[in-house]
C-alpha atoms as one frame of an Amber mdcrd trajectory, in Angstrom:
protein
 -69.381  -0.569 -33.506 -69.539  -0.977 -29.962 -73.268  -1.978 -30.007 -72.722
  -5.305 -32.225 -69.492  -6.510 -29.637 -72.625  -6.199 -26.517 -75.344  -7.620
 -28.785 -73.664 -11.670 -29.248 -70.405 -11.242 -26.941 -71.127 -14.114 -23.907
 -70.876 -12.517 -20.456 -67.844 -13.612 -18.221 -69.378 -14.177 -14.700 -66.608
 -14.039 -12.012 -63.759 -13.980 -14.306 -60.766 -12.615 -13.119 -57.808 -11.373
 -15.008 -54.269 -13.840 -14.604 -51.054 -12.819 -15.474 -49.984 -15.955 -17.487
 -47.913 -15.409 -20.798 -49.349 -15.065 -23.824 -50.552 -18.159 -26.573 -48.522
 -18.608 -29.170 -50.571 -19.231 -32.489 -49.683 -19.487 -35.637 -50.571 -21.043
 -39.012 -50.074 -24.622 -40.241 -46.688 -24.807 -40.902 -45.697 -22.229 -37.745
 -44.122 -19.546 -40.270 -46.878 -16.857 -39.467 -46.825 -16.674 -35.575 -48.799
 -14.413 -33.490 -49.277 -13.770 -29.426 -52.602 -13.541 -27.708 -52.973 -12.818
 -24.060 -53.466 -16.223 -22.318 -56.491 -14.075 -20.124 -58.214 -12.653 -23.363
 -61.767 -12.012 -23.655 -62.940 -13.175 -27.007 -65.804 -10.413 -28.639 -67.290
 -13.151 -30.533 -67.172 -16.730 -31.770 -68.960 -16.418 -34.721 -69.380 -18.338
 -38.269 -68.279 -15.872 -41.275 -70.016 -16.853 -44.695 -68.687 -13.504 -46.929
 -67.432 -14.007 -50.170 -63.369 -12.747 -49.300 -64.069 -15.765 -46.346 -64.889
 -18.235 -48.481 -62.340 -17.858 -51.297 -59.575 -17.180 -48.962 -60.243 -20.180
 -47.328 -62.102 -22.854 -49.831 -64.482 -23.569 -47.574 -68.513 -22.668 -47.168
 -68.055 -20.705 -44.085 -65.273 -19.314 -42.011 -64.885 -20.024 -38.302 -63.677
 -17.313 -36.619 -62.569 -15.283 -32.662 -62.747 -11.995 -32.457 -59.983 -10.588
 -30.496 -59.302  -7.253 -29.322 -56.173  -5.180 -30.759 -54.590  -5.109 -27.405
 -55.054  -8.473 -26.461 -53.214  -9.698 -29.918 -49.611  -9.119 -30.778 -48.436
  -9.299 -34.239 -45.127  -8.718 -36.314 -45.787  -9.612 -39.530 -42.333 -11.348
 -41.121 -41.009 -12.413 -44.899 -43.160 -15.210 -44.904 -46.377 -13.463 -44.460
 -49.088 -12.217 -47.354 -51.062  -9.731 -47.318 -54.471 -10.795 -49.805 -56.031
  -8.451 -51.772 -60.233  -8.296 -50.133 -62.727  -6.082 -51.378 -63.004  -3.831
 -48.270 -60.418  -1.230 -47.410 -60.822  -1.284 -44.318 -59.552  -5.411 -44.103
 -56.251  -6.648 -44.189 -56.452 -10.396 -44.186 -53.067 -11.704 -43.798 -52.118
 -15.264 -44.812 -48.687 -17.400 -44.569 -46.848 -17.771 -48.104 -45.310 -21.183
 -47.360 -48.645 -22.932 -46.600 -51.373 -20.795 -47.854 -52.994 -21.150 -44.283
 -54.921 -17.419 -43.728 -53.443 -16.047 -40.605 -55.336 -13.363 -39.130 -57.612
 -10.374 -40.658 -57.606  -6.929 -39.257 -61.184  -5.167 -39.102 -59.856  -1.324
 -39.254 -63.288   0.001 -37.824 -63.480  -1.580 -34.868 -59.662  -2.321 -33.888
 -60.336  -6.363 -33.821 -58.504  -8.603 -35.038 -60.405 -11.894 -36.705 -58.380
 -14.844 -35.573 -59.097 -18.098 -37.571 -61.004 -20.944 -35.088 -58.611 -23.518
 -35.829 -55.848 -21.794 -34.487 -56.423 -21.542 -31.433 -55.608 -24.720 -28.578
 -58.756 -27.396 -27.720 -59.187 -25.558 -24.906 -60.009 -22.733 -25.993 -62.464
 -23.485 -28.921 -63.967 -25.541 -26.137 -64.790 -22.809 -24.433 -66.189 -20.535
 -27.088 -68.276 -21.727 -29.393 -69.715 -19.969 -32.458 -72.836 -17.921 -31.267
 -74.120 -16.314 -34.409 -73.737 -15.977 -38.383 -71.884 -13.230 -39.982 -72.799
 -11.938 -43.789 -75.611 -14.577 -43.808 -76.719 -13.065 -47.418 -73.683 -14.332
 -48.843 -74.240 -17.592 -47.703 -73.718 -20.596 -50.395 -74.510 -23.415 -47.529
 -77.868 -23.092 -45.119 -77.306 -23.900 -42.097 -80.327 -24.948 -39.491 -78.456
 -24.875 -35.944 -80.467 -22.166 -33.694 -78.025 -19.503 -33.940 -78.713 -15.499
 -35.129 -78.006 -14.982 -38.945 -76.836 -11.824 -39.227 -77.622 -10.384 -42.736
 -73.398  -8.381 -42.555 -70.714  -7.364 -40.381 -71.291  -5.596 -38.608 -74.465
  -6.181 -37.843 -75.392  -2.964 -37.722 -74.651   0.479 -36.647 -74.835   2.049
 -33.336 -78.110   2.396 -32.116 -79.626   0.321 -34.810 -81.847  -3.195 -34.007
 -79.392  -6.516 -35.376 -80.847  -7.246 -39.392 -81.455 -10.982 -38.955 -82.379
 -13.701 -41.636 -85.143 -16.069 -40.715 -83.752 -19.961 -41.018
């Protein structure tokens, strides 16, 4: 658990907590809203190529934050869905009005999975992707420098990261 979060999480230098309020994201059509606290410290940035990624969202790969539980507020309302994924212990929510996935709760290690897109310029700016996630399941190879990680986790604690060779 904790070991993964140290192994690709940046270090903030000098960072010091504000008292700002909170973003507000949400999905395309702003149905499915959601706070995160303006200071947050994202656990990853990371590039998510499972299968429940890819079908949920159409796309190759999933670009994805990492957000700690208490740095995320959420209330889900009428308009949210809650997709059916092969692991029990995801919830991967998604607005019904738009389709747009929303947010995915990882039960094991209290993080929410917030979707790249939604959060401001600024931000994504800020934290780029740093590694692969469920690189076995990939359908699209990507060549860019960054760790593959062969699942998510990574691994266990105490146990070295299983990485895929580009």
């Amino acid at each position: 658990g904790t070991q993964f979060l140290k192994t690709f999480s940046r270090p903030r230098k000098g960072r010091k907590r504000r008292k700002h309020p909170p973003m507000k994201l949400q999905c395309n059509c702003g149905a499915v809203a959601f706070d995160v606290k303006d200071d947050f410290k994202p656990l990853w940035s990371s590039y998510c190529h499972c299968k429940d990624c890819r079908k949920a969202t159409r796309m190759p790969l999933f670009q994805d934050i990492g957000v700690g539980k208490e740095e995320l507020t959420f209330e889900p309302n009428d308009d949210c869905g809650v997709a059916p994924t092969r692991n029990p212990d995801v919830k991967r929510y998604f607005c019904k009005k738009c389709g747009t996935p929303a947010l995915i709760f990882f039960a094991p290690l209290q993080v929410w999975v917030v979707p790249f897109f939604a959060f401001p310029q600024e931000v994504q700016d800020k934290n780029p992707p740093t590694a692969h996630l469920n690189y076995e399941s990939t359908v699209l190879r990507v060549k860019d420098g960054l760790p593959k990680f062969r699942a998510f986790p990574p691994m266990k604690e105490g146990e070295q990261p299983d990485l895929i060779d580009e």
